[in-house]
Amino acid sequence: MFALVDCNNFYASCERVFNPSLQGKPLAVLSNNDGCVIARSDEAKALGLPMGAPAFKYKSFFKQHKVEVFSSNYPLYGDMSNRVMRILEQFTPDVEVYSIDEAFLEFKGFENYNMESYGQLIRERILKWTGIPTCVGIAPTKALSKVANKIARKFPEETAGVYVIDTEVKRLKALKWTPIEKVWGIGYALHKRLAEKQCKTAYDFTQLPDLWVRQSFSITQWRLKKDLEGIPKIEMEKIKNKRAIATTRSFETTLTELSDLKERISTFASSCAEKLRRQNSSCHMLVVFLRSDRFKTQQPQYRASRMVSIPFPTNSSLVLSSCAVKAITSLYKKDIHYKKVGVILTGIVPTYNRQMQLFHHEDVRHQPLMSAMDRINNKYGTPKLKLANQDLSRTWKMRQLHLSPQYTTNLNDIITVKCQNNH
């Protein structure tokens, strides 16, 4: 059996854990630089607040309906997600973290378990230990567990947040209830093609001939079809090293000075280098891009990118930062209001199995220096050691006018409990 555990309105729930007065109130979380709505509570959804709503256009809406607005607090959300995932590992060793608020679980050897009671135990422990509400869908395959989770989320009172598809009758009923566009893995283009075949529900999809699905689509869609039929074809994914690593950010305000762009690109390159070292990889190619503010059409528009080949594989922040700064310098144009820059690392290889060069090599002092920096920064939770050309006070410069405290990741923001002795 498989289970999909999904945190309900995760970002909003994280804010409510540490601020219980938000319970029952409409709540919206904004994207980077307070751009648009990326998360909503059920109360906000009921008001008609759409996903992706531009914050500046909905100011009057927020005020009229008393919507509580928050900037994205990624350190808090990431830490809370990690806590939820660690709890899930107590129920089975086979856990696939699907996203920041979702995970698949595979239950091997649980034939004699009451899966509905086990799902309730999962929900209760997560709620008790983190305060995050969840829904659990359990079924014989991953695709069906997704369907079961949607049912648990749609009918919380009838299911108590847990729904198990463990009979053929339940499977058929669930598939007939699920619109084809709501099926996991069915995108807009595929939905459009299936609609031409009068395929309106997940059940209709399973009734299509296997040969036609294989010939018309791909092996991925065929596996999805079999999964919905109750035949496991989509396996749990193993953790793999990334083939490309990127750090891109929009600025809180536009930048025009080359010195500011150099500082930002150095910080982004250093962040990518840290991610490389974390997965024991190195790279020998780097791409830098920069863009002007496309929304300010009255200003000159400019976008450019540059690829830099490094003669030896590296994960040194010093080397990658230097390459990125040189690239941004060559791309820079005066009198342009820049809104976004980014660094992308490609050509990633294992550090322990990389091809060395005879005449070009990395300074042998870099690796022990990087290891020492990583140990210190990991120990204190936030980057304490940086390169000299980075801003020592901030890592990400974003507009966050509605930012809540980082309750679990910053000692200065930890909750203070006041006790009073009445005796």
Short mmCIF file of C-alpha atoms in Angstrom, two decimals:
data_model
loop_
_atom_site.label_atom_id
_atom_site.label_comp_id
_atom_site.label_asym_id
_atom_site.label_seq_id
_atom_site.Cartn_x
_atom_site.Cartn_y
_atom_site.Cartn_z
CA MET A 1 0.00 0.00 0.00
CA PHE A 2 1.01 3.61 -0.61
CA ALA A 3 0.03 6.76 1.22
CA LEU A 4 0.15 10.41 0.25
CA VAL A 5 0.39 12.73 3.23
CA ASP A 6 -0.42 16.33 2.34
CA CYS A 7 -0.22 19.30 4.72
CA ASN A 8 -3.36 21.44 4.52
CA ASN A 9 -2.68 24.99 3.28
CA PHE A 10 0.89 24.51 4.47
CA TYR A 11 2.23 28.09 4.44
CA ALA A 12 -0.92 29.41 6.10
CA SER A 13 -0.84 26.57 8.65
CA CYS A 14 2.77 27.39 9.56
CA GLU A 15 1.79 30.98 10.32
CA ARG A 16 -1.14 29.80 12.46
CA VAL A 17 0.97 27.41 14.54
CA PHE A 18 2.78 30.32 16.20
CA ASN A 19 -0.09 32.80 16.02
CA PRO A 20 -3.30 31.00 17.07
CA SER A 21 -5.30 34.23 16.75
CA LEU A 22 -5.18 33.63 12.97
CA GLN A 23 -7.36 30.52 13.26
CA GLY A 24 -10.59 30.94 11.29
CA LYS A 25 -9.41 34.14 9.59
CA PRO A 26 -8.72 34.53 5.87
CA LEU A 27 -4.98 34.42 5.29
CA ALA A 28 -2.77 34.93 2.23
CA VAL A 29 0.96 34.39 1.75
CA LEU A 30 2.82 36.36 -0.93
CA SER A 31 5.66 35.37 -3.23
CA ASN A 32 9.17 36.85 -3.34
CA ASN A 33 9.19 40.63 -3.05
CA ASP A 34 5.53 40.49 -1.99
CA GLY A 35 4.56 40.02 -5.61
CA CYS A 36 1.51 37.77 -5.79
CA VAL A 37 -0.54 35.32 -3.74
CA ILE A 38 1.02 31.84 -3.62
CA ALA A 39 -0.91 30.34 -0.68
CA ARG A 40 -4.39 30.85 0.77
CA SER A 41 -6.31 29.56 3.72
CA ASP A 42 -9.70 27.94 3.11
CA GLU A 43 -11.35 31.12 4.37
CA ALA A 44 -9.49 33.21 1.76
CA LYS A 45 -10.44 30.75 -0.98
CA ALA A 46 -14.09 31.04 0.05
CA LEU A 47 -13.89 34.82 -0.45
CA GLY A 48 -12.86 34.26 -4.07
CA LEU A 49 -9.20 35.27 -3.71
CA PRO A 50 -7.49 33.66 -6.73
CA MET A 51 -4.11 31.99 -6.69
CA GLY A 52 -1.49 34.24 -8.27
CA ALA A 53 -3.43 37.44 -7.54
CA PRO A 54 -1.05 40.45 -7.81
CA ALA A 55 -0.78 41.95 -4.33
CA PHE A 56 -0.81 45.57 -5.50
CA LYS A 57 -4.09 45.02 -7.35
CA TYR A 58 -5.77 43.35 -4.37
CA LYS A 59 -4.89 45.82 -1.62
CA SER A 60 -8.48 47.03 -1.39
CA PHE A 61 -9.73 43.41 -1.44
CA PHE A 62 -7.45 42.53 1.48
CA LYS A 63 -8.66 45.54 3.44
CA GLN A 64 -12.33 45.04 2.65
CA HIS A 65 -12.38 41.36 3.65
CA LYS A 66 -9.83 41.70 6.46
CA VAL A 67 -7.43 39.23 4.87
CA GLU A 68 -4.26 38.71 6.93
CA VAL A 69 -1.32 39.07 4.53
CA PHE A 70 2.17 37.62 5.09
CA SER A 71 5.45 37.68 3.19
CA SER A 72 6.96 34.28 2.41
CA ASN A 73 8.91 33.07 5.45
CA TYR A 74 10.91 30.32 3.77
CA PRO A 75 13.27 29.54 6.68
CA LEU A 76 10.23 28.86 8.88
CA TYR A 77 8.37 26.85 6.22
CA GLY A 78 11.44 24.80 5.38
CA ASP A 79 12.10 23.94 9.02
CA MET A 80 8.48 22.98 9.67
CA SER A 81 8.48 20.81 6.53
CA ASN A 82 11.62 19.05 7.72
CA ARG A 83 9.95 18.32 11.08
CA VAL A 84 6.91 16.81 9.36
CA MET A 85 9.06 14.61 7.11
CA ARG A 86 11.13 13.36 10.08
CA ILE A 87 7.89 12.31 11.80
CA LEU A 88 6.76 10.40 8.70
CA GLU A 89 10.00 8.39 8.78
CA GLN A 90 8.84 6.95 12.11
CA PHE A 91 5.98 5.13 10.35
CA THR A 92 7.89 3.55 7.45
CA PRO A 93 11.48 3.69 6.17
CA ASP A 94 10.23 4.23 2.61
CA VAL A 95 9.44 7.95 2.37
CA GLU A 96 9.61 10.02 -0.82
CA VAL A 97 9.50 13.76 -0.17
CA TYR A 98 7.44 14.96 -3.14
CA SER A 99 7.32 18.66 -2.28
CA ILE A 100 7.67 20.96 0.71
CA ASP A 101 4.23 19.89 1.96
CA GLU A 102 3.71 16.43 0.43
CA ALA A 103 5.28 13.00 0.80
CA PHE A 104 4.61 9.50 -0.48
CA LEU A 105 4.95 6.59 1.92
CA GLU A 106 5.22 2.93 0.92
CA PHE A 107 4.08 0.27 3.37
CA LYS A 108 5.78 -3.09 2.89
CA GLY A 109 4.74 -5.87 5.23
CA PHE A 110 1.73 -4.00 6.60
CA GLU A 111 -0.84 -6.53 5.35
CA ASN A 112 -2.28 -7.13 8.84
CA TYR A 113 -2.51 -3.43 9.76
CA ASN A 114 -5.71 -1.44 9.88
CA MET A 115 -4.55 1.23 7.42
CA GLU A 116 -7.30 3.70 8.29
CA SER A 117 -6.30 3.63 11.97
CA TYR A 118 -2.64 3.89 10.96
CA GLY A 119 -3.44 6.93 8.82
CA GLN A 120 -5.24 8.53 11.74
CA LEU A 121 -2.19 7.88 13.94
CA ILE A 122 -0.01 9.67 11.38
CA ARG A 123 -2.34 12.69 11.32
CA GLU A 124 -2.62 12.87 15.09
CA ARG A 125 1.13 12.70 15.69
CA ILE A 126 1.95 15.38 13.12
CA LEU A 127 -0.77 17.65 14.52
CA LYS A 128 0.33 17.09 18.11
CA TRP A 129 4.06 17.48 17.51
CA THR A 130 4.01 20.32 14.95
CA GLY A 131 0.49 21.81 14.94
CA ILE A 132 0.21 21.24 11.18
CA PRO A 133 -3.11 19.69 9.97
CA THR A 134 -2.80 17.03 7.26
CA CYS A 135 -4.86 14.72 5.07
CA VAL A 136 -3.87 11.14 4.29
CA GLY A 137 -4.82 9.13 1.22
CA ILE A 138 -4.00 5.41 1.21
CA ALA A 139 -4.30 3.06 -1.78
CA PRO A 140 -2.57 0.18 -3.60
CA THR A 141 -0.70 2.57 -5.95
CA LYS A 142 0.81 6.06 -5.85
CA ALA A 143 -1.67 7.52 -8.36
CA LEU A 144 -4.64 6.12 -6.43
CA SER A 145 -3.22 7.46 -3.15
CA LYS A 146 -3.31 10.90 -4.77
CA VAL A 147 -6.99 10.38 -5.60
CA ALA A 148 -7.68 9.12 -2.07
CA ASN A 149 -5.96 12.20 -0.62
CA LYS A 150 -8.18 14.52 -2.67
CA ILE A 151 -11.25 12.73 -1.29
CA ALA A 152 -9.97 13.07 2.28
CA ARG A 153 -9.35 16.79 1.70
CA LYS A 154 -12.72 17.36 0.01
CA PHE A 155 -14.77 15.56 2.66
CA PRO A 156 -13.00 16.15 6.00
CA GLU A 157 -16.03 15.44 8.18
CA GLU A 158 -17.00 12.18 6.47
CA THR A 159 -13.41 10.86 6.26
CA ALA A 160 -11.86 12.48 9.36
CA GLY A 161 -8.97 13.44 7.09
CA VAL A 162 -8.09 9.86 6.08
CA TYR A 163 -9.44 7.88 3.13
CA VAL A 164 -8.40 4.36 2.16
CA ILE A 165 -9.07 2.82 -1.25
CA ASP A 166 -8.88 -0.87 -0.36
CA THR A 167 -11.65 -2.41 -2.43
CA GLU A 168 -12.56 -2.50 -6.11
CA VAL A 169 -15.86 -0.75 -5.36
CA LYS A 170 -14.04 2.16 -3.69
CA ARG A 171 -11.54 2.39 -6.57
CA LEU A 172 -14.21 2.62 -9.25
CA LYS A 173 -16.27 5.10 -7.24
CA ALA A 174 -13.21 7.30 -6.65
CA LEU A 175 -12.19 7.26 -10.32
CA LYS A 176 -15.69 8.16 -11.50
CA TRP A 177 -15.73 11.06 -9.00
CA THR A 178 -12.36 12.47 -10.16
CA PRO A 179 -12.36 14.81 -13.20
CA ILE A 180 -9.63 13.92 -15.68
CA GLU A 181 -7.98 17.35 -15.33
CA LYS A 182 -7.55 16.74 -11.59
CA VAL A 183 -5.62 13.51 -12.08
CA TRP A 184 -1.98 13.61 -10.99
CA GLY A 185 0.20 13.90 -14.09
CA ILE A 186 -2.53 15.10 -16.48
CA GLY A 187 -1.48 18.52 -17.75
CA TYR A 188 -3.36 21.01 -19.90
CA ALA A 189 -2.15 19.65 -23.26
CA LEU A 190 -2.88 16.03 -22.34
CA HIS A 191 -6.28 16.98 -20.91
CA LYS A 192 -7.16 18.69 -24.18
CA ARG A 193 -6.23 15.61 -26.23
CA LEU A 194 -8.15 13.29 -23.91
CA ALA A 195 -11.21 15.54 -24.11
CA GLU A 196 -11.32 14.83 -27.85
CA LYS A 197 -11.84 11.16 -26.94
CA GLN A 198 -14.71 12.12 -24.60
CA CYS A 199 -12.51 11.24 -21.66
CA LYS A 200 -14.01 13.26 -18.79
CA THR A 201 -13.07 11.32 -15.65
CA ALA A 202 -10.20 9.24 -14.34
CA TYR A 203 -12.42 6.19 -14.88
CA ASP A 204 -12.81 7.07 -18.58
CA PHE A 205 -9.02 7.24 -18.86
CA THR A 206 -8.63 3.70 -17.48
CA GLN A 207 -11.10 2.40 -20.10
CA LEU A 208 -8.90 3.50 -23.01
CA PRO A 209 -7.03 0.66 -24.79
CA ASP A 210 -3.49 0.14 -23.52
CA LEU A 211 -2.08 0.00 -27.04
CA TRP A 212 -3.70 3.30 -28.02
CA VAL A 213 -2.32 5.04 -24.90
CA ARG A 214 1.19 3.71 -25.61
CA GLN A 215 1.05 4.77 -29.27
CA SER A 216 -0.65 8.14 -28.71
CA PHE A 217 1.23 9.32 -25.62
CA SER A 218 4.21 7.81 -23.84
CA ILE A 219 5.27 5.14 -21.39
CA THR A 220 4.68 7.65 -18.57
CA GLN A 221 0.98 7.99 -19.38
CA TRP A 222 0.66 4.21 -19.75
CA ARG A 223 2.16 3.73 -16.28
CA LEU A 224 -0.27 6.30 -14.90
CA LYS A 225 -3.19 4.42 -16.48
CA LYS A 226 -2.08 1.12 -14.97
CA ASP A 227 -1.55 2.78 -11.59
CA LEU A 228 -5.13 4.04 -11.68
CA GLU A 229 -6.25 0.52 -12.51
CA GLY A 230 -4.67 -0.60 -9.25
CA ILE A 231 -1.59 -2.16 -10.85
CA PRO A 232 1.57 -0.51 -9.38
CA LYS A 233 3.74 0.86 -12.18
CA ILE A 234 4.95 4.16 -10.69
CA GLU A 235 7.70 3.35 -8.24
CA MET A 236 9.02 5.33 -5.30
CA GLU A 237 11.76 7.64 -6.49
CA LYS A 238 15.20 7.44 -4.98
CA ILE A 239 17.07 10.60 -4.01
CA LYS A 240 19.26 11.63 -6.92
CA ASN A 241 21.84 14.35 -7.25
CA LYS A 242 20.65 17.31 -9.30
CA ARG A 243 21.92 17.67 -12.85
CA ALA A 244 21.64 21.45 -12.68
CA ILE A 245 21.68 23.83 -9.74
CA ALA A 246 20.34 27.38 -9.91
CA THR A 247 19.93 30.40 -7.67
CA THR A 248 17.83 33.21 -9.14
CA ARG A 249 16.14 36.10 -7.40
CA SER A 250 14.24 39.28 -8.19
CA PHE A 251 15.37 42.39 -6.33
CA GLU A 252 13.27 44.37 -3.88
CA THR A 253 14.00 47.43 -6.05
CA THR A 254 15.72 47.77 -9.41
CA LEU A 255 19.52 48.04 -9.42
CA THR A 256 21.57 50.16 -11.78
CA GLU A 257 25.11 50.04 -10.35
CA LEU A 258 27.57 47.32 -11.38
CA SER A 259 28.90 47.06 -7.81
CA ASP A 260 25.45 46.05 -6.55
CA LEU A 261 25.06 43.44 -9.28
CA LYS A 262 28.50 42.02 -8.48
CA GLU A 263 27.55 41.59 -4.84
CA ARG A 264 24.29 39.84 -5.72
CA ILE A 265 25.84 37.52 -8.31
CA SER A 266 28.64 36.60 -5.90
CA THR A 267 26.07 35.68 -3.23
CA PHE A 268 24.08 33.57 -5.71
CA ALA A 269 27.21 31.77 -6.97
CA SER A 270 28.26 31.03 -3.39
CA SER A 271 24.82 29.61 -2.65
CA CYS A 272 25.07 27.32 -5.69
CA ALA A 273 28.54 26.20 -4.59
CA GLU A 274 27.19 25.26 -1.16
CA LYS A 275 24.47 23.15 -2.80
CA LEU A 276 27.11 21.44 -4.92
CA ARG A 277 29.21 20.55 -1.90
CA ARG A 278 26.13 19.31 -0.05
CA GLN A 279 25.60 16.60 -2.70
CA ASN A 280 29.36 15.92 -3.10
CA SER A 281 29.42 17.25 -6.66
CA SER A 282 31.47 19.65 -8.76
CA CYS A 283 30.73 21.47 -12.00
CA HIS A 284 32.67 22.70 -14.99
CA MET A 285 30.11 25.08 -16.52
CA LEU A 286 28.31 28.17 -15.24
CA VAL A 287 25.59 30.35 -16.77
CA VAL A 288 24.90 33.91 -15.61
CA PHE A 289 21.88 35.94 -16.75
CA LEU A 290 20.43 39.36 -15.96
CA ARG A 291 17.15 41.05 -16.86
CA SER A 292 15.62 44.47 -16.69
CA ASP A 293 12.15 45.15 -15.25
CA ARG A 294 9.80 44.03 -18.04
CA PHE A 295 6.83 45.70 -16.34
CA LYS A 296 8.37 49.16 -16.67
CA THR A 297 7.88 49.41 -20.40
CA GLN A 298 8.78 53.09 -20.49
CA GLN A 299 12.37 52.22 -19.53
CA PRO A 300 15.01 50.60 -21.78
CA GLN A 301 14.65 46.80 -21.79
CA TYR A 302 17.64 44.47 -21.71
CA ARG A 303 18.24 40.79 -21.05
CA ALA A 304 21.39 38.79 -21.62
CA SER A 305 23.21 35.66 -20.50
CA ARG A 306 26.70 34.22 -20.71
CA MET A 307 28.04 30.69 -20.35
CA VAL A 308 31.44 30.22 -18.74
CA SER A 309 33.42 27.00 -19.15
CA ILE A 310 35.73 26.19 -16.27
CA PRO A 311 38.84 24.17 -17.25
CA PHE A 312 38.56 21.96 -14.16
CA PRO A 313 35.56 20.68 -12.14
CA THR A 314 35.07 22.73 -8.97
CA ASN A 315 32.69 23.40 -6.10
CA SER A 316 34.73 26.24 -4.64
CA SER A 317 32.78 29.37 -3.80
CA LEU A 318 35.90 31.39 -4.59
CA VAL A 319 36.24 30.04 -8.14
CA LEU A 320 32.54 30.12 -9.00
CA SER A 321 32.06 33.59 -7.53
CA SER A 322 35.02 34.93 -9.51
CA CYS A 323 33.67 33.43 -12.76
CA ALA A 324 30.18 34.82 -12.10
CA VAL A 325 31.49 38.32 -11.34
CA LYS A 326 33.54 38.36 -14.56
CA ALA A 327 30.49 37.25 -16.54
CA ILE A 328 28.17 39.87 -15.05
CA THR A 329 30.80 42.56 -15.70
CA SER A 330 30.93 41.65 -19.39
CA LEU A 331 27.11 41.69 -19.65
CA TYR A 332 26.53 44.93 -17.76
CA LYS A 333 25.18 48.02 -19.54
CA LYS A 334 24.77 51.44 -18.01
CA ASP A 335 21.43 53.20 -17.54
CA ILE A 336 19.49 49.92 -17.35
CA HIS A 337 17.25 49.22 -14.36
CA TYR A 338 17.95 45.58 -13.53
CA LYS A 339 15.29 43.55 -11.71
CA LYS A 340 16.62 39.98 -11.72
CA VAL A 341 19.88 38.06 -12.02
CA GLY A 342 20.72 34.40 -11.62
CA VAL A 343 23.39 31.72 -11.66
CA ILE A 344 22.92 28.23 -13.13
CA LEU A 345 25.51 25.46 -12.70
CA THR A 346 25.63 22.64 -15.26
CA GLY A 347 28.08 19.97 -16.27
CA ILE A 348 27.79 18.49 -12.78
CA VAL A 349 29.98 15.48 -11.93
CA PRO A 350 30.75 13.58 -8.71
CA THR A 351 33.57 15.24 -6.80
CA TYR A 352 35.19 11.89 -6.03
CA ASN A 353 35.23 10.89 -9.73
CA ARG A 354 36.19 13.95 -11.71
CA GLN A 355 38.65 14.33 -14.57
CA MET A 356 41.68 16.41 -13.59
CA GLN A 357 43.80 18.57 -15.93
CA LEU A 358 47.55 18.62 -16.27
CA PHE A 359 48.08 22.38 -16.58
CA HIS A 360 44.84 23.78 -15.10
CA HIS A 361 43.81 22.90 -11.58
CA GLU A 362 42.18 24.37 -8.51
CA ASP A 363 44.18 25.83 -5.65
CA VAL A 364 44.62 22.90 -3.24
CA ARG A 365 43.82 25.20 -0.30
CA HIS A 366 40.25 25.79 -1.47
CA GLN A 367 38.76 22.43 -0.44
CA PRO A 368 39.81 22.56 3.25
CA LEU A 369 38.74 26.21 3.38
CA MET A 370 35.30 25.39 1.95
CA SER A 371 34.92 22.47 4.39
CA ALA A 372 35.72 24.75 7.33
CA MET A 373 33.23 27.40 6.13
CA ASP A 374 30.49 24.79 5.70
CA ARG A 375 31.06 23.34 9.18
CA ILE A 376 30.83 26.75 10.83
CA ASN A 377 27.81 27.89 8.82
CA ASN A 378 25.99 24.60 9.44
CA LYS A 379 26.71 24.84 13.15
CA TYR A 380 25.18 28.29 13.53
CA GLY A 381 22.32 27.82 11.10
CA THR A 382 22.84 31.00 9.06
CA PRO A 383 25.82 32.03 6.92
CA LYS A 384 28.33 33.55 9.33
CA LEU A 385 31.32 33.24 7.02
CA LYS A 386 31.04 34.85 3.59
CA LEU A 387 33.27 36.06 0.81
CA ALA A 388 34.57 39.59 1.19
CA ASN A 389 32.54 40.89 -1.76
CA GLN A 390 29.22 39.73 -0.23
CA ASP A 391 26.90 41.78 1.94
CA LEU A 392 27.61 40.54 5.46
CA SER A 393 24.19 41.51 6.84
CA ARG A 394 21.87 39.89 4.29
CA THR A 395 21.79 36.89 1.98
CA TRP A 396 18.57 37.55 0.04
CA LYS A 397 17.54 41.15 -0.55
CA MET A 398 13.78 41.07 -1.03
CA ARG A 399 10.85 43.28 -0.18
CA GLN A 400 9.14 41.58 2.76
CA LEU A 401 6.84 44.13 4.34
CA HIS A 402 4.63 41.50 6.00
CA LEU A 403 7.27 39.06 7.27
CA SER A 404 6.47 37.06 10.40
CA PRO A 405 9.21 36.06 12.89
CA GLN A 406 11.38 33.03 12.10
CA TYR A 407 10.20 31.27 15.24
CA THR A 408 12.15 28.03 14.86
CA THR A 409 15.29 29.12 12.99
CA ASN A 410 16.31 32.38 14.66
CA LEU A 411 17.05 32.50 18.37
CA ASN A 412 16.03 36.17 18.48
CA ASP A 413 12.54 35.23 17.25
CA ILE A 414 11.90 32.37 19.65
CA ILE A 415 8.55 32.53 21.44
CA THR A 416 8.69 33.93 24.96
CA VAL A 417 6.36 32.27 27.45
CA LYS A 418 5.28 34.36 30.42
CA CYS A 419 4.34 32.41 33.53
CA GLN A 420 2.47 33.92 36.45
CA ASN A 421 2.25 32.42 39.91
CA ASN A 422 -1.16 33.18 41.42
CA HIS A 423 -0.32 31.70 44.81
#
